[in-house]
Amino acid sequence: MKIKHIDGILLKKMIMQAKNSLEANKNTVDSLNVFPVPDGDTGTNMALTMNAAAKEVQNVKYIKIEDIAEAAANGSLMGARGNSGVILSQLFRGFAKGCKGKEKLTTADIALALKNASDTAYKAVMKPIEGTILTVAREIGEKAVELSKREDDMEKFLENVIVHAEGVLMKTPDMLKVLKQAGVVDAGGKGLIFIMKGFYEAVANKETVVEIPENVQVIEHEGIEEQGEIHFGYCTEFIIRGKNIEIENFKEAIGSYGDCMLVVGDENLVKVHIHTNHPGEIIEKGLQLGELINIKIDNMRHQHQNRIFEGENAHETSTVKEYGMIAVTMGKGLTDIFKDLNVDEIIVGGQTMNPSTEDIKKAIDRISAQNIFIFPNNSNIIMAANQAKELSEKNIIVIPTRTVPQGIAAVLAFNAEEGIEENREAMTKAINSVKTGQVTYSVRDTHWNDIEIKKGNILGMQDGEIKRVGTHVDEVSFMLLKDMISEDAEMLTIFYGEDIDGNRAQQLADKVAEMYEDVEIEVYYGGQPLYYYIFSVE
């Protein structure tokens, strides 16, 4: 039967099925990431953002078109993770604008909403790049407008839009050199097509069922319910280090033990977060898969009571200071370093675990300060930080730090006696004076700048560019440092990760010291996962 109109009930089904489609195919999207390092994968970030949108839609009481669209926009806005998630939230925001005042949607109405989605997303990105999700979104909107003039059958209309979008996606390697070098299409564009396929499947009555994960919290000390009874009392977090870990099987094994579950990573390293009443049983199941590190169990009921007590007595002690600071990082050593530098809030996140807009907004809310500096310390978190800034009534200054060394340098440049602009200028200058090196491993076979890279190779990167590829951590690390240390270099700081012994890090420092006698070298335990070393050269 031909469907000519979409009502609120069907729109709700479309968004829920879009979530199912993306959730079922997020690993496919993840596999298209160009850069072969362990990072905040596009598919995972888009799926988590879409899950937040779907959960908000699921809670809508009145089945009105604009209420459903607005709920999806709000949910994706707060749940946005990574650059792809932020762009997706802007697409939903534009889509919602096109649905305002509509009781039913025709193909012309859907086309207008899709066109608005693309226009809004383009405006949100400072320097739009063609060959990305933005290109696919624009082509979807333009093709939809064209098709709507002659097609009123919603099923055929969406089917033809998707066919066109897939054709555009196949051309993205011709638009973006890095895609062609890696032999892949754009990951974000692929994710968007899975969302469109979800829309089509709902209209064509070909829905599948995938459970919506509970809202995920990744902020340190977060996860406490603000109202009502806490059903699962222990916030349990740890990392599993093993081989050939089946993430989906593990999620199924622990899913019934609690809520607010997050299980992300790859076959060798998995980050686990869950609220449960049986942390011991969760840990036992993790031990069956490998070694456990960074174990943390918090009694949320106890924390909740303390928070209530502190809230009741806040009027006695609360003061609003002039400046506050938020930093994003992973690893106990790096966390302690930022705390020692008087950073107020540490958001546990970074590679493979990008915090959401809501995570950052909650950290902002917890700081009693007039002006708050945010240090994302990851290029994939800057957009979410800026989105959180727009949602806050406080004066938020996002310092666009892309690495931990940049973040530390920026914090060290802070002067409480100076004004906001003076501090911004000093921090920006500090960022530009730091070279960042990172040593990690490749998660996939690929080509990068004509270099053939195999899965498991050790990668040495300087400021985001792969400079060295090899098979031994120590050798790649030393060669990378030789590339980084120039004649005018004065200081090298080595932060060693959780997989590196302190003696081994010191041996590397000693070897560098023999070659560069005028360079001051400091070695610190960073405890960061995924990266064997992080280097800072000034």
Coordinates of C-alpha atoms in Angstrom, one line a residue:
M1 CA 0.0 0.0 0.0
K2 CA 1.3 3.4 -1.0
I3 CA 2.2 5.7 1.9
K4 CA 1.9 9.3 1.0
H5 CA 2.1 10.9 4.5
I6 CA 4.2 10.4 7.7
D7 CA 2.5 11.0 11.0
G8 CA 4.0 11.3 14.4
I9 CA 3.7 7.5 15.1
L10 CA 5.5 6.6 11.9
L11 CA 8.2 9.3 12.4
K12 CA 8.9 7.9 15.8
K13 CA 9.3 4.4 14.2
M14 CA 11.6 5.9 11.6
I15 CA 13.9 7.4 14.2
M16 CA 13.9 4.2 16.3
Q17 CA 14.7 2.1 13.3
A18 CA 17.4 4.5 12.2
K19 CA 19.0 3.9 15.6
N20 CA 18.7 0.1 15.1
S21 CA 20.2 0.3 11.7
L22 CA 23.2 2.3 12.8
E23 CA 23.7 0.2 16.0
A24 CA 23.7 -3.0 13.9
N25 CA 26.2 -1.6 11.5
K26 CA 28.5 0.6 13.6
N27 CA 31.4 -1.8 13.3
T28 CA 31.2 -1.5 9.5
V29 CA 31.4 2.3 9.9
D30 CA 34.2 2.0 12.4
S31 CA 36.2 -0.1 9.9
L32 CA 36.3 2.8 7.4
N33 CA 38.2 5.2 9.7
V34 CA 41.1 6.4 7.7
F35 CA 43.6 6.8 10.5
P36 CA 44.8 3.3 11.7
V37 CA 45.3 4.3 15.4
P38 CA 42.9 3.4 18.2
D39 CA 40.6 6.4 18.4
G40 CA 37.0 7.5 19.0
D41 CA 35.6 5.6 16.1
T42 CA 33.0 7.2 13.9
G43 CA 30.5 4.4 14.0
T44 CA 30.6 4.1 17.7
N45 CA 30.3 7.9 18.2
M46 CA 27.4 8.2 15.8
A47 CA 25.6 5.1 17.3
L48 CA 25.9 6.5 20.8
T49 CA 24.6 9.9 19.6
M50 CA 21.8 8.2 17.8
N51 CA 21.0 6.1 20.9
A52 CA 20.6 9.3 22.9
A53 CA 18.3 10.7 20.3
A54 CA 16.2 7.6 20.2
K55 CA 15.9 7.4 24.0
E56 CA 14.6 11.0 24.1
V57 CA 12.1 10.2 21.3
Q58 CA 11.0 7.1 23.2
N59 CA 10.0 9.3 26.2
V60 CA 7.8 11.7 24.2
K61 CA 4.3 11.5 25.6
Y62 CA 2.4 13.2 22.7
I63 CA 2.8 11.8 19.2
K64 CA 3.1 15.1 17.3
I65 CA 5.5 15.5 14.4
E66 CA 7.3 18.5 15.8
D67 CA 7.6 17.0 19.3
I68 CA 9.2 13.8 17.9
A69 CA 11.6 15.8 15.7
E70 CA 12.4 18.2 18.5
A71 CA 13.1 15.3 20.9
A72 CA 15.5 13.7 18.4
A73 CA 17.3 17.0 18.1
N74 CA 17.6 17.6 21.8
G75 CA 18.6 14.0 22.6
S76 CA 21.3 14.0 19.9
L77 CA 22.5 17.4 21.0
M78 CA 23.1 16.3 24.6
G79 CA 24.4 12.9 23.6
A80 CA 26.7 14.0 20.8
R81 CA 30.1 12.4 20.9
G82 CA 33.0 13.2 18.7
N83 CA 32.9 15.4 15.6
S84 CA 30.7 13.0 13.7
G85 CA 28.2 12.9 16.6
V86 CA 28.1 16.7 16.8
I87 CA 27.5 17.0 13.1
L88 CA 24.7 14.4 13.4
S89 CA 23.1 16.4 16.1
Q90 CA 23.1 19.5 13.9
L91 CA 21.5 17.5 11.1
F92 CA 18.7 16.6 13.5
R93 CA 18.4 20.2 14.6
G94 CA 17.9 21.3 11.0
F95 CA 15.5 18.4 10.3
A96 CA 13.4 19.5 13.3
K97 CA 13.2 23.0 11.9
G98 CA 11.7 21.7 8.8
C99 CA 9.1 19.7 10.7
K100 CA 7.8 22.7 12.8
G101 CA 4.0 23.2 12.5
K102 CA 3.5 20.0 10.5
E103 CA 0.7 17.6 11.4
K104 CA 1.8 15.2 8.6
L105 CA 4.8 15.0 6.4
T106 CA 4.6 14.6 2.6
T107 CA 7.7 13.8 0.5
A108 CA 8.0 17.6 -0.1
D109 CA 8.0 18.2 3.6
I110 CA 10.6 15.5 4.2
A111 CA 12.7 16.9 1.4
L112 CA 12.6 20.4 3.0
A113 CA 13.5 18.9 6.4
L114 CA 16.5 17.0 4.9
K115 CA 17.6 20.2 3.0
N116 CA 17.3 22.2 6.3
A117 CA 19.4 19.5 8.0
S118 CA 22.2 19.8 5.6
D119 CA 22.2 23.6 5.7
T120 CA 22.3 23.7 9.5
A121 CA 25.2 21.2 9.7
Y122 CA 27.2 23.2 7.1
K123 CA 26.8 26.4 9.1
A124 CA 27.9 24.6 12.3
V125 CA 31.3 23.6 10.8
M126 CA 33.8 26.4 10.6
K127 CA 35.6 24.9 7.6
P128 CA 33.4 22.4 5.8
I129 CA 35.4 19.7 3.9
E130 CA 33.9 18.0 0.8
G131 CA 34.1 14.2 0.6
T132 CA 32.7 13.9 4.2
I133 CA 29.3 13.3 5.8
L134 CA 28.5 16.9 5.0
T135 CA 28.7 16.2 1.3
V136 CA 26.5 13.1 1.6
A137 CA 24.0 15.1 3.7
R138 CA 23.9 18.0 1.1
E139 CA 23.4 15.6 -1.8
I140 CA 20.6 13.8 0.1
G141 CA 18.8 17.1 0.7
E142 CA 19.2 18.3 -2.9
K143 CA 18.1 15.0 -4.4
A144 CA 15.2 14.8 -2.0
V145 CA 13.9 18.2 -3.2
E146 CA 14.3 17.2 -6.8
L147 CA 12.5 13.8 -6.3
S148 CA 9.7 15.2 -4.2
K149 CA 8.4 17.2 -7.2
R150 CA 7.4 14.0 -9.0
E151 CA 7.2 11.3 -6.4
D152 CA 4.6 11.2 -3.6
D153 CA 5.1 7.5 -2.7
M154 CA 7.2 7.8 0.5
E155 CA 8.7 4.3 0.2
K156 CA 9.9 4.9 -3.4
F157 CA 11.0 8.4 -2.6
L158 CA 13.3 7.3 0.3
E159 CA 14.6 4.3 -1.7
N160 CA 15.7 6.6 -4.6
V161 CA 17.3 9.1 -2.2
I162 CA 19.3 6.3 -0.7
V163 CA 20.4 5.0 -4.1
H164 CA 21.7 8.5 -4.9
A165 CA 23.4 8.9 -1.6
E166 CA 25.2 5.6 -2.0
G167 CA 26.5 6.8 -5.4
V168 CA 27.8 10.0 -3.8
L169 CA 29.4 8.0 -1.1
M170 CA 31.4 6.0 -3.6
K171 CA 32.7 9.2 -5.1
T172 CA 34.1 10.6 -1.8
P173 CA 37.6 9.0 -2.3
D174 CA 37.8 11.2 -5.4
M175 CA 37.0 14.3 -3.3
L176 CA 39.3 13.6 -0.4
K177 CA 42.9 12.4 -0.9
V178 CA 43.2 10.6 2.4
L179 CA 40.2 8.4 1.6
K180 CA 41.7 7.4 -1.7
Q181 CA 45.1 6.6 -0.1
A182 CA 43.4 4.4 2.5
G183 CA 41.1 2.8 -0.1
V184 CA 37.9 3.6 1.8
V185 CA 34.8 5.7 1.5
D186 CA 33.9 8.3 4.1
A187 CA 32.9 6.7 7.4
G188 CA 30.5 9.5 8.5
G189 CA 28.7 9.4 5.1
K190 CA 28.3 5.7 5.4
G191 CA 26.8 6.1 8.9
L192 CA 24.3 8.7 7.6
I193 CA 23.2 6.2 4.9
F194 CA 22.5 3.6 7.5
I195 CA 20.3 6.2 9.3
M196 CA 18.5 6.8 6.0
K197 CA 18.1 3.1 5.5
G198 CA 16.5 2.9 8.9
F199 CA 14.0 5.6 7.8
Y200 CA 13.2 3.5 4.7
E201 CA 12.9 0.2 6.6
A202 CA 10.3 1.8 9.0
V203 CA 8.2 3.1 6.1
A204 CA 8.5 -0.2 4.3
N205 CA 7.6 -2.1 7.5
K206 CA 10.9 -3.9 7.6
E207 CA 11.9 -3.0 11.1
T208 CA 14.4 -4.9 13.2
V209 CA 14.7 -4.8 17.0
V210 CA 17.9 -3.7 18.8
E211 CA 17.7 -2.7 22.4
I212 CA 18.6 0.9 23.3
P213 CA 21.6 1.0 25.7
E214 CA 21.0 3.1 28.8
N215 CA 22.4 6.6 28.8
V216 CA 26.2 6.3 29.2
Q217 CA 28.2 8.5 31.6
V218 CA 31.9 8.7 31.3
I219 CA 32.8 11.5 33.6
E220 CA 34.8 10.6 36.6
H221 CA 32.6 10.3 39.7
E222 CA 29.5 10.7 37.6
G223 CA 26.5 8.3 37.3
I224 CA 24.6 9.3 40.4
E225 CA 20.9 9.8 39.9
E226 CA 19.8 13.2 40.9
Q227 CA 16.3 12.2 41.9
G228 CA 14.5 9.0 42.9
E229 CA 15.9 5.7 44.1
I230 CA 19.2 4.4 42.9
H231 CA 18.5 0.9 41.7
F232 CA 22.1 -0.2 41.0
G233 CA 24.5 1.1 43.6
Y234 CA 28.0 0.5 42.4
C235 CA 29.6 2.4 39.5
T236 CA 32.0 -0.3 38.2
E237 CA 34.7 0.6 35.7
F238 CA 37.7 -1.3 34.3
I239 CA 39.7 -2.1 31.2
I240 CA 40.2 -5.6 29.8
R241 CA 43.4 -6.3 28.1
G242 CA 43.4 -9.6 26.1
K243 CA 43.3 -11.1 22.7
N244 CA 40.4 -11.7 20.3
I245 CA 37.8 -10.3 22.7
E246 CA 34.2 -10.6 21.5
I247 CA 32.8 -7.3 22.7
E248 CA 29.2 -8.1 21.7
N249 CA 29.2 -11.4 23.6
F250 CA 30.6 -9.7 26.7
K251 CA 27.9 -7.0 26.5
E252 CA 25.2 -9.7 26.4
A253 CA 26.8 -11.5 29.3
I254 CA 26.8 -8.5 31.6
G255 CA 23.8 -6.6 30.2
S256 CA 21.3 -8.0 32.7
Y257 CA 23.4 -7.1 35.7
G258 CA 22.7 -3.4 35.7
D259 CA 22.3 -0.2 33.6
C260 CA 24.2 2.8 32.2
M261 CA 26.4 0.2 30.4
L262 CA 29.3 1.2 28.1
V263 CA 31.5 -1.4 26.5
V264 CA 33.8 0.0 23.8
G265 CA 37.2 -0.7 22.4
D266 CA 38.6 -3.4 20.1
E267 CA 39.5 -7.1 20.2
N268 CA 42.6 -6.4 22.4
L269 CA 41.5 -3.6 24.7
V270 CA 38.0 -3.0 26.0
K271 CA 36.7 -0.2 28.3
V272 CA 33.9 -1.3 30.6
H273 CA 31.5 0.9 32.6
I274 CA 28.3 -0.3 34.2
H275 CA 26.1 0.5 37.2
T276 CA 25.4 -2.8 39.1
N277 CA 24.6 -4.3 42.5
H278 CA 27.1 -7.2 41.8
P279 CA 30.5 -5.6 40.8
G280 CA 32.3 -8.8 41.8
E281 CA 30.4 -10.9 39.2
I282 CA 31.1 -8.3 36.5
I283 CA 34.8 -8.4 37.3
E284 CA 34.8 -12.2 37.3
K285 CA 33.3 -12.2 33.8
G286 CA 35.9 -9.7 32.7
L287 CA 38.7 -11.8 34.0
Q288 CA 37.6 -14.7 31.8
L289 CA 38.6 -12.5 28.8
G290 CA 42.0 -11.2 30.0
E291 CA 43.9 -9.0 32.4
L292 CA 42.0 -6.2 34.2
I293 CA 43.5 -2.8 34.7
N294 CA 42.3 0.6 36.0
I295 CA 39.6 -1.0 38.2
K296 CA 37.3 1.5 39.9
I297 CA 34.2 0.8 42.0
D298 CA 32.3 3.7 43.5
N299 CA 29.3 3.3 46.0
M300 CA 26.9 5.7 44.4
R301 CA 24.4 5.5 47.2
H302 CA 27.0 6.8 49.6
Q303 CA 28.1 9.5 47.2
H304 CA 24.5 10.5 46.7
Q305 CA 24.0 10.9 50.4
N306 CA 27.1 13.0 50.7
R307 CA 26.0 15.1 47.8
I308 CA 22.6 15.7 49.4
F309 CA 24.4 16.7 52.7
E310 CA 26.7 19.0 50.8
G311 CA 23.8 20.5 48.9
E312 CA 21.9 21.2 52.1
N313 CA 24.9 23.0 53.6
A314 CA 26.1 24.7 50.4
H315 CA 24.8 28.1 51.6
E316 CA 27.3 28.0 54.4
T317 CA 30.4 27.3 52.3
S318 CA 29.7 28.1 48.7
T319 CA 31.7 30.7 47.0
V320 CA 32.0 31.7 43.4
K321 CA 35.6 32.1 42.2
E322 CA 36.7 34.0 39.2
Y323 CA 38.2 31.1 37.2
G324 CA 37.7 27.3 36.8
M325 CA 39.2 24.7 34.6
I326 CA 38.1 21.4 33.0
A327 CA 40.4 19.0 31.2
V328 CA 39.8 15.7 29.3
T329 CA 42.3 12.9 29.7
M330 CA 42.8 9.2 30.4
G331 CA 45.3 7.5 32.7
K332 CA 45.8 7.9 36.4
G333 CA 49.2 9.6 36.1
L334 CA 47.9 12.2 33.6
T335 CA 44.8 12.7 35.7
D336 CA 47.0 13.4 38.8
I337 CA 49.1 15.8 36.9
F338 CA 46.1 17.9 35.8
K339 CA 44.8 17.8 39.4
D340 CA 48.1 18.9 40.7
L341 CA 47.9 21.9 38.3
N342 CA 44.6 22.8 40.0
V343 CA 42.2 21.7 37.3
D344 CA 38.8 21.6 38.9
E345 CA 37.2 18.8 36.9
I346 CA 38.8 15.9 35.0
I347 CA 36.6 14.2 32.4
V348 CA 37.8 10.7 31.9
G349 CA 37.9 10.3 28.1
G350 CA 39.9 10.8 24.9
Q351 CA 40.8 8.2 22.3
T352 CA 38.1 5.5 21.9
M353 CA 35.9 7.2 24.6
N354 CA 34.9 10.7 23.5
P355 CA 32.7 12.4 26.2
S356 CA 29.3 13.7 25.1
T357 CA 28.1 17.2 25.1
E358 CA 26.1 16.4 28.2
D359 CA 29.1 15.0 30.0
I360 CA 31.0 18.3 29.5
K361 CA 27.9 20.4 30.4
K362 CA 27.6 18.5 33.7
A363 CA 31.3 19.2 34.5
I364 CA 30.7 22.9 33.8
D365 CA 27.6 22.9 36.1
R366 CA 29.6 21.4 39.0
I367 CA 32.2 24.3 39.0
S368 CA 31.3 27.4 41.0
A369 CA 33.2 29.9 38.9
Q370 CA 32.4 32.9 36.7
N371 CA 34.7 31.9 33.9
I372 CA 35.7 28.4 32.9
F373 CA 38.4 27.2 30.6
I374 CA 38.0 23.8 28.9
F375 CA 40.9 21.8 27.5
P376 CA 39.6 19.0 25.3
N377 CA 43.1 17.6 24.6
N378 CA 41.7 15.8 21.5
S379 CA 40.7 17.1 18.1
N380 CA 37.6 14.9 18.2
I381 CA 36.3 16.5 21.4
I382 CA 36.6 20.2 20.5
M383 CA 33.2 20.4 18.7
A384 CA 31.4 18.8 21.7
A385 CA 33.1 21.2 24.0
N386 CA 32.0 24.2 21.9
Q387 CA 28.5 22.7 21.8
A388 CA 28.4 22.5 25.6
K389 CA 29.7 26.1 25.8
E390 CA 26.6 27.2 23.8
L391 CA 24.3 25.4 26.3
S392 CA 25.8 27.1 29.4
E393 CA 25.0 30.4 31.0
K394 CA 28.5 30.7 32.3
N395 CA 31.3 32.3 30.4
I396 CA 33.1 29.3 28.8
I397 CA 36.4 29.6 27.0
V398 CA 37.3 26.5 24.9
I399 CA 41.1 26.3 24.4
P400 CA 41.4 24.1 21.3
T401 CA 44.1 21.7 22.7
R402 CA 44.4 18.7 20.5
T403 CA 46.8 16.7 22.7
V404 CA 47.6 16.2 26.4
P405 CA 51.0 18.1 26.1
Q406 CA 49.2 21.0 24.6
G407 CA 46.7 20.9 27.5
I408 CA 49.4 20.8 30.1
A409 CA 51.3 23.7 28.4
A410 CA 48.0 25.7 28.3
V411 CA 47.2 25.1 32.0
L412 CA 50.8 26.1 33.0
A413 CA 50.4 29.3 31.1
F414 CA 47.3 30.3 33.2
N415 CA 47.7 33.3 35.4
A416 CA 44.9 34.0 37.9
E417 CA 45.9 37.6 38.1
E418 CA 45.4 38.2 34.4
G419 CA 42.2 38.8 32.5
I420 CA 40.4 36.3 30.2
E421 CA 41.8 37.6 26.9
E422 CA 45.3 37.8 28.3
N423 CA 45.0 34.2 29.5
R424 CA 43.6 33.0 26.2
E425 CA 46.4 34.7 24.4
A426 CA 49.1 33.1 26.7
M427 CA 47.5 29.7 26.4
T428 CA 47.3 29.8 22.7
K429 CA 50.9 30.9 22.5
A430 CA 51.8 28.0 24.8
I431 CA 50.0 25.5 22.6
N432 CA 51.9 26.6 19.5
S433 CA 55.2 26.2 21.2
V434 CA 54.7 22.5 22.0
K435 CA 55.5 19.6 19.7
T436 CA 53.5 16.4 20.5
G437 CA 54.7 12.9 19.8
Q438 CA 52.7 9.7 20.3
V439 CA 53.6 6.1 20.0
T440 CA 50.8 3.6 19.5
Y441 CA 49.9 0.6 17.3
S442 CA 47.9 0.2 14.1
V443 CA 44.4 -1.4 14.4
R444 CA 44.1 -2.1 10.7
D445 CA 46.0 -2.6 7.4
T446 CA 46.1 0.6 5.4
H447 CA 48.1 3.0 3.3
W448 CA 49.1 6.4 4.6
N449 CA 51.1 8.9 2.5
D450 CA 52.4 6.0 0.4
I451 CA 53.5 4.1 3.5
E452 CA 52.1 0.5 3.8
I453 CA 50.9 -0.1 7.3
K454 CA 50.0 -3.5 8.7
K455 CA 47.7 -4.2 11.6
G456 CA 49.9 -4.4 14.8
N457 CA 52.7 -2.2 13.5
I458 CA 54.1 0.4 15.9
L459 CA 53.3 3.9 14.8
G460 CA 55.2 7.1 15.8
M461 CA 53.3 10.3 15.2
Q462 CA 54.2 13.9 15.5
D463 CA 51.3 16.4 15.9
G464 CA 48.9 13.9 14.3
E465 CA 51.0 12.9 11.3
I466 CA 52.5 9.4 11.1
K467 CA 56.2 9.8 10.9
R468 CA 57.6 6.4 11.8
V469 CA 56.3 2.8 11.3
G470 CA 58.1 -0.2 12.7
T471 CA 57.7 -3.4 14.7
H472 CA 59.5 -2.4 18.0
V473 CA 58.2 0.2 20.5
D474 CA 61.7 1.3 21.6
E475 CA 63.1 1.7 18.1
V476 CA 60.1 3.7 16.8
S477 CA 60.1 5.8 19.9
F478 CA 63.7 6.7 19.6
M479 CA 63.5 7.5 15.9
L480 CA 60.4 9.7 16.5
L481 CA 62.3 11.7 19.1
K482 CA 65.2 12.2 16.7
D483 CA 62.6 13.7 14.3
M484 CA 61.1 15.9 16.9
I485 CA 64.2 17.3 18.7
S486 CA 65.6 20.2 16.8
E487 CA 68.6 22.5 17.6
D488 CA 66.5 25.0 19.5
A489 CA 64.7 22.4 21.6
E490 CA 65.2 23.0 25.4
M491 CA 63.0 20.4 27.1
L492 CA 61.6 16.9 26.5
T493 CA 58.9 15.4 28.7
I494 CA 58.2 11.7 28.5
F495 CA 54.8 10.4 29.7
Y496 CA 54.8 6.6 29.7
G497 CA 51.7 4.6 29.4
E498 CA 50.2 1.7 31.3
D499 CA 52.0 -0.9 29.1
I500 CA 55.5 0.6 29.7
D501 CA 57.6 -0.1 32.8
G502 CA 59.2 3.0 34.4
N503 CA 62.7 1.5 34.0
R504 CA 62.2 1.1 30.3
A505 CA 61.0 4.7 30.0
Q506 CA 64.1 5.9 31.8
Q507 CA 66.3 3.9 29.5
L508 CA 64.8 5.6 26.6
A509 CA 65.4 9.0 28.3
D510 CA 69.0 8.1 29.0
K511 CA 69.6 7.1 25.4
V512 CA 68.2 10.5 24.2
A513 CA 70.2 12.3 26.8
E514 CA 73.5 10.9 25.4
M515 CA 72.7 12.4 22.0
Y516 CA 71.1 15.7 23.1
E517 CA 73.2 16.9 26.1
D518 CA 71.6 20.4 26.1
V519 CA 68.0 19.2 26.3
E520 CA 66.5 18.8 29.8
I521 CA 64.5 15.6 30.1
E522 CA 61.8 14.7 32.5
V523 CA 60.0 11.3 32.8
Y524 CA 56.5 10.9 34.3
Y525 CA 54.0 8.1 34.7
G526 CA 51.0 8.9 32.5
G527 CA 49.2 5.6 32.8
Q528 CA 47.4 6.3 29.5
P529 CA 45.9 3.3 27.7
L530 CA 46.5 2.7 24.0
Y531 CA 49.6 5.0 23.7
Y532 CA 52.9 3.6 24.9
Y533 CA 54.4 7.0 25.1
I534 CA 53.3 10.6 24.8
F535 CA 56.2 13.1 24.2
S536 CA 56.3 16.8 24.7
V537 CA 59.1 18.8 23.1
E538 CA 59.5 22.5 23.8

